[in-house]
Amino acid sequence: MTTSNLFAGRELLSESNLHKVFSSELGGSLSLEPRAESTSVSADGVKEMLGSWRAAIEREAAALARLAPSALTDLPPGCLYENQDQPDWLLAAQACEIFRNPIVSKNAGRLDVKALQRNIRDWLGREGAPTLLIGWGQPKRSAGGLKAFGPYADLAEMYAIGRLLVIVRALEKVAGRPIKLAVLTGGSRFFEAFFTRPALTLRYDQQRQAIADALAGPGVIAFQAYSQAVGDGGHTAISGERAIKFKQTLAGVSDEMAAAKFGTVLLNVDWEHVFAPDPAQRHPAPHGLPLPASVADWLATGDANRLVRAAVTSLISPRHQAACLEMIGSETVLEDAISFIQSVAWESTRKYIALHLMDGGDETAGAPEAGGRNALRLTVHEKDKQRDMPAIFTLGPRGGNQLSQHVLAMVGERGETVFGAYAEFWAGAARAVRLEPQGDYPAFAWLAESGQPLCLSSADDDALLQALCRASAAA
């Protein structure tokens, strides 16, 4: 299996624009150490930013709620919705209009609105607090620094949580009652494929919970590990009957299916876990494949992120391999790392596909029943066979199919916000926005402690805080 055959005619990534970067005329710059100047924000600045975001979320939710009834005014009876002369059916139709707004849902124009109206009517009519349920997110995996600064929740996560909160608040205004949101997190669901560190998964979910509480107050949004909803709460959701089903499904994954997703999985494995410099912290022999001795020896003194970045870049864009070799200084080490990463990623891809297929591609399968919730299910990925399930733009329409765990936020001088992998911004003038190490942070204290940046920004120092305050409104 050669690299050229593997990637021929295929889009490498579904969740970022990195494939465009790899095919661009950047020469060897992808393989060099990324350089970014820094600026900083204080704890008081973060408090001001959070206040501005809370106000913006309320404004956007109120605007969505106002639009919903007016959108129904000129519709002929029975055109889109049923029984609008009955209050409960009319209320459900108004709630549907929130999801039929193209700034909210990727499939706004393709929703089966009559089916969704029935689902919402039943949802609001049942006993128990109405809860939106969505499966979303696992810690950032940087692919050696190509995708992210580090593993922790940053401004991209807050933006996504803010978009979800807008939906919650808008539905509350239409329904006239409290609505909650439950988020099933994916670290345990895909552990067999990505080897995401369990402790890191827990911290990331706690960080997102802290952001949600800072924006919405406690009890509105709750993050829960997938394995807690459908399994035994461990670091993996594969146990018991699910383990048998997983093995059976894996046997049916073809090479063609794996080749189509290889590029995505290659950039999503927790390589920092696999290549940890301390052997005691290293995931041992992923898929039964031992780390090459040359690589293990190199990691004793070398930079693991640099090696991962060089090997991954070489796999995706072989024309950069000469520059990558210069980074590492040993052809044997680089070739062994490339071969190892390719083999691990190939088997990870097969398991990633099997994990999707065994649940029918539904990231919340079984969860409403397991959690005892009165739940209306949402998704982050449009599903052709489930047209009554809204697919949410968690990063707004301009964010497209990207998800916060795969990208950074880049904030412009007027608050305009775009999202992309870190490598996409290397050629620009954006600076890393860090948090001052001392201060009483209502959220993001983990960034102040670790030094991981909050985001990137092209704003000057005197315009930076105002730009961050306006960023949430740039949907």
Tab-separated table of C-alpha atoms in Angstrom:
chain	number	residue	atom	x	y	z
A	1	MET	CA	0.000	0.000	0.000
A	2	THR	CA	1.659	3.225	-1.148
A	3	THR	CA	0.897	6.719	0.047
A	4	SER	CA	0.061	7.916	-3.464
A	5	ASN	CA	-2.460	5.123	-4.030
A	6	LEU	CA	-3.964	5.666	-0.601
A	7	PHE	CA	-4.765	9.333	-1.139
A	8	ALA	CA	-5.412	9.362	-4.887
A	9	GLY	CA	-8.604	11.265	-5.635
A	10	ARG	CA	-9.627	11.467	-2.000
A	11	GLU	CA	-10.344	14.394	0.268
A	12	LEU	CA	-8.011	14.010	3.215
A	13	LEU	CA	-10.080	15.688	5.890
A	14	SER	CA	-13.762	16.167	6.580
A	15	GLU	CA	-13.366	18.452	9.568
A	16	SER	CA	-10.804	21.038	8.484
A	17	ASN	CA	-9.168	22.635	5.478
A	18	LEU	CA	-5.744	21.146	6.133
A	19	HIS	CA	-5.794	19.235	2.861
A	20	LYS	CA	-5.739	22.591	1.054
A	21	VAL	CA	-2.725	23.648	3.076
A	22	PHE	CA	-0.880	20.426	2.320
A	23	SER	CA	-1.494	20.840	-1.420
A	24	SER	CA	-0.622	24.546	-1.462
A	25	GLU	CA	2.649	26.174	-2.462
A	26	LEU	CA	3.985	26.610	1.056
A	27	GLY	CA	7.180	24.711	0.301
A	28	GLY	CA	8.660	23.255	3.456
A	29	SER	CA	7.039	25.691	5.868
A	30	LEU	CA	4.663	23.046	7.188
A	31	SER	CA	7.612	21.107	8.502
A	32	LEU	CA	9.343	24.010	10.241
A	33	GLU	CA	8.708	25.021	13.810
A	34	PRO	CA	5.622	27.259	13.760
A	35	ARG	CA	6.354	30.812	14.831
A	36	ALA	CA	3.693	32.999	16.405
A	37	GLU	CA	4.053	36.224	18.327
A	38	SER	CA	1.965	36.499	21.468
A	39	THR	CA	-0.228	38.998	23.228
A	40	SER	CA	-2.176	38.554	26.442
A	41	VAL	CA	-5.505	39.103	28.175
A	42	SER	CA	-6.039	39.476	31.927
A	43	ALA	CA	-8.582	37.797	34.198
A	44	ASP	CA	-10.609	41.030	34.208
A	45	GLY	CA	-10.576	40.934	30.418
A	46	VAL	CA	-11.940	37.386	30.425
A	47	LYS	CA	-14.714	38.474	32.816
A	48	GLU	CA	-15.633	41.335	30.488
A	49	MET	CA	-15.596	38.990	27.506
A	50	LEU	CA	-17.908	36.502	29.228
A	51	GLY	CA	-20.371	39.260	30.088
A	52	SER	CA	-20.456	40.402	26.481
A	53	TRP	CA	-20.951	36.851	25.234
A	54	ARG	CA	-23.827	36.226	27.665
A	55	ALA	CA	-25.580	39.364	26.444
A	56	ALA	CA	-24.981	38.445	22.790
A	57	ILE	CA	-26.389	34.950	23.334
A	58	GLU	CA	-29.564	36.408	24.830
A	59	ARG	CA	-29.953	38.848	21.933
A	60	GLU	CA	-29.475	36.146	19.314
A	61	ALA	CA	-31.871	33.791	21.103
A	62	ALA	CA	-34.524	36.504	21.342
A	63	ALA	CA	-34.153	37.270	17.641
A	64	LEU	CA	-34.541	33.595	16.718
A	65	ALA	CA	-37.598	33.258	18.940
A	66	ARG	CA	-39.225	36.336	17.363
A	67	LEU	CA	-38.660	35.014	13.858
A	68	ALA	CA	-40.227	31.617	14.531
A	69	PRO	CA	-43.928	32.640	14.763
A	70	SER	CA	-43.645	35.236	12.000
A	71	ALA	CA	-42.239	32.632	9.609
A	72	LEU	CA	-45.514	30.714	9.878
A	73	THR	CA	-47.780	33.682	9.172
A	74	ASP	CA	-47.887	33.454	5.390
A	75	LEU	CA	-47.797	29.671	5.061
A	76	PRO	CA	-50.924	28.079	3.552
A	77	PRO	CA	-52.587	25.559	5.917
A	78	GLY	CA	-50.850	22.196	5.747
A	79	CYS	CA	-48.029	23.514	3.562
A	80	LEU	CA	-45.222	22.569	5.933
A	81	TYR	CA	-46.883	21.752	9.221
A	82	GLU	CA	-49.958	19.948	10.500
A	83	ASN	CA	-52.825	21.026	12.757
A	84	GLN	CA	-51.710	24.615	13.293
A	85	ASP	CA	-55.176	25.374	14.667
A	86	GLN	CA	-54.298	23.324	17.763
A	87	PRO	CA	-52.059	25.037	20.369
A	88	ASP	CA	-49.678	22.127	21.011
A	89	TRP	CA	-49.155	21.494	17.291
A	90	LEU	CA	-48.675	25.214	16.629
A	91	LEU	CA	-46.106	25.458	19.418
A	92	ALA	CA	-44.217	22.504	17.950
A	93	ALA	CA	-44.258	24.163	14.518
A	94	GLN	CA	-42.828	27.361	15.991
A	95	ALA	CA	-40.062	25.358	17.662
A	96	CYS	CA	-39.379	23.654	14.315
A	97	GLU	CA	-38.816	27.049	12.744
A	98	ILE	CA	-35.837	27.594	15.039
A	99	PHE	CA	-34.189	24.495	13.575
A	100	ARG	CA	-35.289	25.433	10.052
A	101	ASN	CA	-33.259	28.631	10.310
A	102	PRO	CA	-30.164	28.288	8.075
A	103	ILE	CA	-27.877	29.867	10.682
A	104	VAL	CA	-28.807	27.059	13.082
A	105	SER	CA	-28.992	23.835	11.072
A	106	LYS	CA	-26.883	22.436	8.253
A	107	ASN	CA	-29.934	20.588	6.951
A	108	ALA	CA	-32.394	23.464	7.472
A	109	GLY	CA	-33.792	23.161	3.947
A	110	ARG	CA	-33.859	19.363	3.971
A	111	LEU	CA	-35.498	18.659	7.310
A	112	ASP	CA	-38.587	16.479	7.378
A	113	VAL	CA	-40.437	19.194	9.250
A	114	LYS	CA	-43.694	17.315	9.693
A	115	ALA	CA	-41.853	14.453	11.374
A	116	LEU	CA	-39.830	16.921	13.448
A	117	GLN	CA	-43.028	18.749	14.418
A	118	ARG	CA	-44.520	15.473	15.685
A	119	ASN	CA	-41.317	14.684	17.587
A	120	ILE	CA	-41.260	18.109	19.245
A	121	ARG	CA	-44.964	17.939	20.126
A	122	ASP	CA	-44.407	14.585	21.824
A	123	TRP	CA	-41.220	15.873	23.483
A	124	LEU	CA	-42.888	18.941	24.981
A	125	GLY	CA	-45.969	16.916	25.932
A	126	ARG	CA	-44.214	14.193	27.917
A	127	GLU	CA	-43.475	14.243	31.617
A	128	GLY	CA	-39.961	15.181	32.622
A	129	ALA	CA	-37.853	18.207	31.826
A	130	PRO	CA	-37.465	18.650	28.046
A	131	THR	CA	-33.824	17.962	27.209
A	132	LEU	CA	-31.933	18.380	23.970
A	133	LEU	CA	-29.404	15.584	23.482
A	134	ILE	CA	-26.336	15.809	21.262
A	135	GLY	CA	-23.192	13.719	20.921
A	136	TRP	CA	-20.193	15.999	20.498
A	137	GLY	CA	-16.557	16.407	21.224
A	138	GLN	CA	-13.421	14.863	22.610
A	139	PRO	CA	-10.136	16.523	23.556
A	140	LYS	CA	-8.168	18.385	20.933
A	141	ARG	CA	-5.475	16.207	19.372
A	142	SER	CA	-2.833	18.385	17.791
A	143	ALA	CA	-1.182	15.942	15.333
A	144	GLY	CA	2.180	17.225	16.489
A	145	GLY	CA	1.039	20.855	16.452
A	146	LEU	CA	-0.536	20.859	12.985
A	147	LYS	CA	-4.085	21.242	14.298
A	148	ALA	CA	-4.005	22.890	17.708
A	149	PHE	CA	-1.841	24.533	20.365
A	150	GLY	CA	-2.677	21.859	22.901
A	151	PRO	CA	-5.401	19.564	24.250
A	152	TYR	CA	-7.463	21.945	26.362
A	153	ALA	CA	-10.765	23.703	25.695
A	154	ASP	CA	-10.265	27.180	24.233
A	155	LEU	CA	-12.244	29.912	22.477
A	156	ALA	CA	-13.436	27.518	19.750
A	157	GLU	CA	-15.121	25.379	22.409
A	158	MET	CA	-16.752	28.435	23.979
A	159	TYR	CA	-18.032	29.536	20.586
A	160	ALA	CA	-19.612	26.116	19.999
A	161	ILE	CA	-21.167	26.016	23.465
A	162	GLY	CA	-22.504	29.520	22.863
A	163	ARG	CA	-24.171	28.455	19.603
A	164	LEU	CA	-25.849	25.531	21.368
A	165	LEU	CA	-26.959	27.818	24.192
A	166	VAL	CA	-28.581	30.178	21.686
A	167	ILE	CA	-30.778	27.261	20.573
A	168	VAL	CA	-31.654	26.350	24.162
A	169	ARG	CA	-32.603	29.926	25.063
A	170	ALA	CA	-34.607	30.429	21.860
A	171	LEU	CA	-36.605	27.244	22.493
A	172	GLU	CA	-37.229	28.337	26.081
A	173	LYS	CA	-38.679	31.619	24.841
A	174	VAL	CA	-40.948	29.850	22.344
A	175	ALA	CA	-42.034	27.071	24.719
A	176	GLY	CA	-42.316	29.282	27.800
A	177	ARG	CA	-40.536	26.730	29.992
A	178	PRO	CA	-36.978	25.685	30.900
A	179	ILE	CA	-35.072	23.546	28.403
A	180	LYS	CA	-31.888	21.663	29.205
A	181	LEU	CA	-29.089	20.333	27.024
A	182	ALA	CA	-27.191	17.077	27.561
A	183	VAL	CA	-23.919	16.550	25.686
A	184	LEU	CA	-22.555	13.032	25.306
A	185	THR	CA	-18.806	13.304	24.910
A	186	GLY	CA	-16.848	11.083	22.554
A	187	GLY	CA	-13.525	10.276	24.200
A	188	SER	CA	-14.705	6.918	25.545
A	189	ARG	CA	-16.776	6.099	22.468
A	190	PHE	CA	-13.757	6.136	20.151
A	191	PHE	CA	-10.998	5.062	22.536
A	192	GLU	CA	-10.264	1.884	20.561
A	193	ALA	CA	-9.476	4.015	17.516
A	194	PHE	CA	-7.912	7.191	18.913
A	195	PHE	CA	-6.380	6.149	22.282
A	196	THR	CA	-7.401	9.491	23.761
A	197	ARG	CA	-5.974	9.698	27.269
A	198	PRO	CA	-8.804	9.054	29.775
A	199	ALA	CA	-7.515	11.669	32.234
A	200	LEU	CA	-7.334	14.198	29.410
A	201	THR	CA	-10.873	13.332	28.311
A	202	LEU	CA	-12.130	13.920	31.844
A	203	ARG	CA	-10.344	17.282	32.114
A	204	TYR	CA	-11.621	18.416	28.727
A	205	ASP	CA	-15.211	17.598	29.658
A	206	GLN	CA	-14.780	19.394	32.983
A	207	GLN	CA	-13.396	22.415	31.151
A	208	ARG	CA	-16.343	22.519	28.757
A	209	GLN	CA	-18.690	22.175	31.711
A	210	ALA	CA	-17.016	25.165	33.372
A	211	ILE	CA	-17.431	27.213	30.188
A	212	ALA	CA	-21.099	26.227	29.925
A	213	ASP	CA	-21.733	27.152	33.559
A	214	ALA	CA	-19.991	30.502	33.056
A	215	LEU	CA	-22.242	31.294	30.084
A	216	ALA	CA	-25.547	29.753	31.176
A	217	GLY	CA	-25.339	29.171	34.910
A	218	PRO	CA	-25.271	25.724	36.548
A	219	GLY	CA	-27.723	23.020	35.511
A	220	VAL	CA	-28.576	24.191	31.997
A	221	ILE	CA	-25.972	22.228	30.025
A	222	ALA	CA	-24.540	18.938	31.286
A	223	PHE	CA	-21.601	17.040	29.787
A	224	GLN	CA	-21.544	13.277	30.244
A	225	ALA	CA	-19.124	10.635	28.975
A	226	TYR	CA	-20.612	8.349	26.348
A	227	SER	CA	-19.550	5.306	28.366
A	228	GLN	CA	-21.579	6.569	31.334
A	229	ALA	CA	-24.721	6.736	29.203
A	230	VAL	CA	-24.421	3.426	27.352
A	231	GLY	CA	-21.714	1.481	29.209
A	232	ASP	CA	-20.112	0.993	32.588
A	233	GLY	CA	-18.543	4.438	32.851
A	234	GLY	CA	-15.009	3.293	32.082
A	235	HIS	CA	-12.508	4.719	29.613
A	236	THR	CA	-14.147	2.726	26.799
A	237	ALA	CA	-17.739	2.096	25.744
A	238	ILE	CA	-16.832	-1.366	24.378
A	239	SER	CA	-17.781	-4.005	26.914
A	240	GLY	CA	-20.222	-6.881	27.241
A	241	GLU	CA	-22.592	-7.249	24.295
A	242	ARG	CA	-21.154	-4.142	22.646
A	243	ALA	CA	-17.740	-5.829	22.504
A	244	ILE	CA	-19.241	-8.770	20.602
A	245	LYS	CA	-21.074	-6.442	18.223
A	246	PHE	CA	-17.915	-4.397	17.700
A	247	LYS	CA	-15.886	-7.485	16.752
A	248	GLN	CA	-18.549	-8.587	14.281
A	249	THR	CA	-18.807	-5.137	12.725
A	250	LEU	CA	-15.034	-4.756	12.447
A	251	ALA	CA	-14.838	-7.953	10.390
A	252	GLY	CA	-16.999	-6.301	7.732
A	253	VAL	CA	-14.849	-3.169	7.272
A	254	SER	CA	-13.207	-3.323	3.841
A	255	ASP	CA	-9.907	-1.813	2.706
A	256	GLU	CA	-11.860	0.554	0.455
A	257	MET	CA	-13.864	1.834	3.417
A	258	ALA	CA	-10.699	2.320	5.454
A	259	ALA	CA	-8.871	4.122	2.644
A	260	ALA	CA	-11.701	6.653	2.387
A	261	LYS	CA	-11.315	7.682	6.049
A	262	PHE	CA	-7.598	7.150	6.608
A	263	GLY	CA	-6.655	10.815	6.246
A	264	THR	CA	-9.210	11.890	8.826
A	265	VAL	CA	-8.162	9.332	11.408
A	266	LEU	CA	-4.455	9.967	10.817
A	267	LEU	CA	-4.924	13.463	12.246
A	268	ASN	CA	-7.215	12.394	15.091
A	269	VAL	CA	-5.245	9.711	16.912
A	270	ASP	CA	-3.832	10.917	20.234
A	271	TRP	CA	-0.251	10.600	19.025
A	272	GLU	CA	0.988	12.439	22.117
A	273	HIS	CA	-0.249	9.404	24.073
A	274	VAL	CA	1.364	6.927	21.696
A	275	PHE	CA	4.678	8.863	21.528
A	276	ALA	CA	4.879	10.057	25.140
A	277	PRO	CA	8.582	10.588	26.031
A	278	ASP	CA	8.057	8.856	29.377
A	279	PRO	CA	7.464	5.148	28.638
A	280	ALA	CA	5.290	4.906	31.746
A	281	GLN	CA	2.873	7.460	30.228
A	282	ARG	CA	2.937	5.907	26.754
A	283	HIS	CA	0.065	3.842	25.359
A	284	PRO	CA	1.746	0.444	24.919
A	285	ALA	CA	1.773	-1.242	21.502
A	286	PRO	CA	-1.373	0.263	19.932
A	287	HIS	CA	-3.265	-2.483	18.069
A	288	GLY	CA	-0.442	-4.803	19.118
A	289	LEU	CA	2.131	-2.801	17.136
A	290	PRO	CA	5.296	-2.083	19.166
A	291	LEU	CA	6.980	1.296	18.940
A	292	PRO	CA	10.158	0.880	16.831
A	293	ALA	CA	13.336	0.796	18.910
A	294	SER	CA	14.888	3.620	16.887
A	295	VAL	CA	11.904	5.846	17.648
A	296	ALA	CA	11.869	4.942	21.346
A	297	ASP	CA	15.558	5.809	21.598
A	298	TRP	CA	15.037	9.128	19.791
A	299	LEU	CA	12.155	10.076	22.111
A	300	ALA	CA	14.458	9.828	25.135
A	301	THR	CA	15.974	13.193	24.160
A	302	GLY	CA	13.975	14.415	21.145
A	303	ASP	CA	10.763	16.433	20.784
A	304	ALA	CA	7.813	14.043	20.360
A	305	ASN	CA	5.608	16.709	18.766
A	306	ARG	CA	8.255	17.467	16.173
A	307	LEU	CA	8.560	13.800	15.238
A	308	VAL	CA	4.793	13.340	14.977
A	309	ARG	CA	4.472	16.505	12.900
A	310	ALA	CA	7.248	15.374	10.558
A	311	ALA	CA	5.866	11.853	10.112
A	312	VAL	CA	2.242	12.923	9.640
A	313	THR	CA	3.216	15.683	7.208
A	314	SER	CA	5.358	13.231	5.225
A	315	LEU	CA	2.457	10.793	4.964
A	316	ILE	CA	-0.025	13.378	3.771
A	317	SER	CA	2.347	15.364	1.577
A	318	PRO	CA	5.423	13.358	0.538
A	319	ARG	CA	6.894	16.422	-1.194
A	320	HIS	CA	7.621	17.855	2.264
A	321	GLN	CA	9.575	14.803	3.403
A	322	ALA	CA	13.016	16.286	2.695
A	323	ALA	CA	12.293	19.232	4.988
A	324	CYS	CA	10.884	16.825	7.573
A	325	LEU	CA	14.064	14.765	7.446
A	326	GLU	CA	16.068	17.914	8.118
A	327	MET	CA	13.922	18.489	11.211
A	328	ILE	CA	14.572	15.020	12.613
A	329	GLY	CA	18.148	14.462	11.484
A	330	SER	CA	17.867	10.695	11.078
A	331	GLU	CA	16.431	8.960	8.038
A	332	THR	CA	16.025	5.715	9.978
A	333	VAL	CA	14.037	7.368	12.763
A	334	LEU	CA	11.782	9.260	10.363
A	335	GLU	CA	11.130	6.261	8.102
A	336	ASP	CA	10.407	4.026	11.088
A	337	ALA	CA	8.063	6.649	12.558
A	338	ILE	CA	6.233	7.045	9.232
A	339	SER	CA	5.794	3.287	8.852
A	340	PHE	CA	4.604	2.902	12.442
A	341	ILE	CA	2.144	5.793	12.265
A	342	GLN	CA	0.765	4.559	8.952
A	343	SER	CA	0.204	1.050	10.318
A	344	VAL	CA	-1.399	2.280	13.537
A	345	ALA	CA	-3.603	4.794	11.722
A	346	TRP	CA	-4.766	2.149	9.247
A	347	GLU	CA	-5.987	-0.167	11.993
A	348	SER	CA	-7.411	2.815	13.897
A	349	THR	CA	-9.380	3.743	10.787
A	350	ARG	CA	-10.915	0.280	10.570
A	351	LYS	CA	-11.946	0.472	14.215
A	352	TYR	CA	-13.231	4.044	13.868
A	353	ILE	CA	-15.511	2.933	11.028
A	354	ALA	CA	-16.706	-0.099	12.988
A	355	LEU	CA	-17.539	2.083	15.993
A	356	HIS	CA	-19.664	4.295	13.744
A	357	LEU	CA	-21.372	1.416	11.965
A	358	MET	CA	-22.275	-0.547	15.081
A	359	ASP	CA	-24.500	2.330	16.227
A	360	GLY	CA	-25.822	3.105	12.768
A	361	GLY	CA	-23.783	6.316	12.718
A	362	ASP	CA	-25.876	7.714	15.585
A	363	GLU	CA	-23.647	9.247	18.248
A	364	THR	CA	-26.516	9.233	20.791
A	365	ALA	CA	-27.837	5.704	20.135
A	366	GLY	CA	-29.360	4.223	23.287
A	367	ALA	CA	-28.568	7.263	25.384
A	368	PRO	CA	-32.063	8.713	26.006
A	369	GLU	CA	-33.280	5.399	27.410
A	370	ALA	CA	-30.102	4.796	29.408
A	371	GLY	CA	-30.238	8.237	30.959
A	372	GLY	CA	-33.974	8.206	31.649
A	373	ARG	CA	-34.287	11.491	29.780
A	374	ASN	CA	-37.158	13.115	27.935
A	375	ALA	CA	-34.836	13.856	25.046
A	376	LEU	CA	-35.001	15.381	21.590
A	377	ARG	CA	-31.941	14.290	19.665
A	378	LEU	CA	-29.721	16.618	17.667
A	379	THR	CA	-26.558	15.828	15.740
A	380	VAL	CA	-23.374	17.547	14.589
A	381	HIS	CA	-23.327	15.578	11.318
A	382	GLU	CA	-26.187	15.539	8.816
A	383	LYS	CA	-27.715	12.066	8.479
A	384	ASP	CA	-29.454	11.217	5.204
A	385	LYS	CA	-31.601	8.531	6.809
A	386	GLN	CA	-32.673	10.689	9.762
A	387	ARG	CA	-34.087	13.801	8.141
A	388	ASP	CA	-36.114	14.637	11.236
A	389	MET	CA	-32.909	15.212	13.238
A	390	PRO	CA	-31.474	18.762	13.059
A	391	ALA	CA	-27.749	18.873	12.247
A	392	ILE	CA	-26.333	21.840	14.130
A	393	PHE	CA	-23.748	24.366	12.949
A	394	THR	CA	-21.779	24.334	16.200
A	395	LEU	CA	-19.337	26.894	14.766
A	396	GLY	CA	-21.951	28.851	12.839
A	397	PRO	CA	-22.570	28.643	9.073
A	398	ARG	CA	-19.098	29.941	8.240
A	399	GLY	CA	-17.640	27.128	10.322
A	400	GLY	CA	-19.303	24.602	8.030
A	401	ASN	CA	-18.669	20.984	8.985
A	402	GLN	CA	-15.750	21.827	11.254
A	403	LEU	CA	-15.904	20.964	14.939
A	404	SER	CA	-14.200	22.860	17.740
A	405	GLN	CA	-11.971	19.955	18.781
A	406	HIS	CA	-10.225	20.067	15.394
A	407	VAL	CA	-9.649	23.811	15.047
A	408	LEU	CA	-8.560	27.095	16.593
A	409	ALA	CA	-10.466	30.373	16.498
A	410	MET	CA	-8.885	33.343	14.733
A	411	VAL	CA	-10.508	36.641	15.755
A	412	GLY	CA	-10.266	39.699	13.546
A	413	GLU	CA	-10.187	43.328	14.632
A	414	ARG	CA	-13.986	43.727	14.414
A	415	GLY	CA	-14.702	40.409	16.130
A	416	GLU	CA	-15.132	38.449	12.917
A	417	THR	CA	-14.180	34.880	13.734
A	418	VAL	CA	-12.918	32.153	11.444
A	419	PHE	CA	-11.861	28.634	12.340
A	420	GLY	CA	-9.084	26.439	11.069
A	421	ALA	CA	-6.219	24.154	11.944
A	422	TYR	CA	-3.159	25.900	13.371
A	423	ALA	CA	-1.126	25.199	10.223
A	424	GLU	CA	-3.633	27.166	8.168
A	425	PHE	CA	-2.579	30.348	9.959
A	426	TRP	CA	1.203	29.891	9.944
A	427	ALA	CA	1.669	32.082	6.893
A	428	GLY	CA	-0.408	34.956	8.319
A	429	ALA	CA	0.252	37.702	10.831
A	430	ALA	CA	-2.072	36.449	13.572
A	431	ARG	CA	-0.741	36.383	17.127
A	432	ALA	CA	-1.403	33.823	19.834
A	433	VAL	CA	-3.646	35.254	22.578
A	434	ARG	CA	-2.489	33.962	25.952
A	435	LEU	CA	-3.933	34.523	29.413
A	436	GLU	CA	-1.876	36.254	32.052
A	437	PRO	CA	-0.655	33.618	34.534
A	438	GLN	CA	-2.037	35.346	37.624
A	439	GLY	CA	-5.675	36.213	38.233
A	440	ASP	CA	-9.092	34.980	39.339
A	441	TYR	CA	-10.437	33.482	36.119
A	442	PRO	CA	-14.174	32.610	35.953
A	443	ALA	CA	-13.267	30.237	33.098
A	444	PHE	CA	-10.101	29.234	31.241
A	445	ALA	CA	-7.915	29.101	34.344
A	446	TRP	CA	-6.466	25.926	32.795
A	447	LEU	CA	-5.100	28.023	29.928
A	448	ALA	CA	-3.505	30.532	32.288
A	449	GLU	CA	-1.866	27.667	34.188
A	450	SER	CA	-0.696	25.676	31.157
A	451	GLY	CA	0.267	28.553	28.867
A	452	GLN	CA	-1.866	27.164	26.024
A	453	PRO	CA	-3.301	30.114	24.050
A	454	LEU	CA	-6.981	31.024	24.040
A	455	CYS	CA	-7.060	31.720	20.307
A	456	LEU	CA	-5.311	33.592	17.517
A	457	SER	CA	-6.050	37.206	16.654
A	458	SER	CA	-5.050	39.787	14.080
A	459	ALA	CA	-6.291	42.656	16.275
A	460	ASP	CA	-3.892	45.251	17.673
A	461	ASP	CA	-3.406	45.332	21.430
A	462	ASP	CA	-5.725	48.311	21.906
A	463	ALA	CA	-8.512	46.594	19.935
A	464	LEU	CA	-8.018	43.026	21.151
A	465	LEU	CA	-10.387	42.896	24.115
A	466	GLN	CA	-13.199	44.579	22.207
A	467	ALA	CA	-12.686	42.124	19.358
A	468	LEU	CA	-12.924	39.173	21.747
A	469	CYS	CA	-16.068	40.647	23.306
A	470	ARG	CA	-17.700	40.896	19.878
A	471	ALA	CA	-16.553	37.488	18.623
A	472	SER	CA	-19.640	35.531	19.724
A	473	ALA	CA	-21.982	37.707	17.664
A	474	ALA	CA	-20.120	36.934	14.434
A	475	ALA	CA	-22.244	33.908	13.547
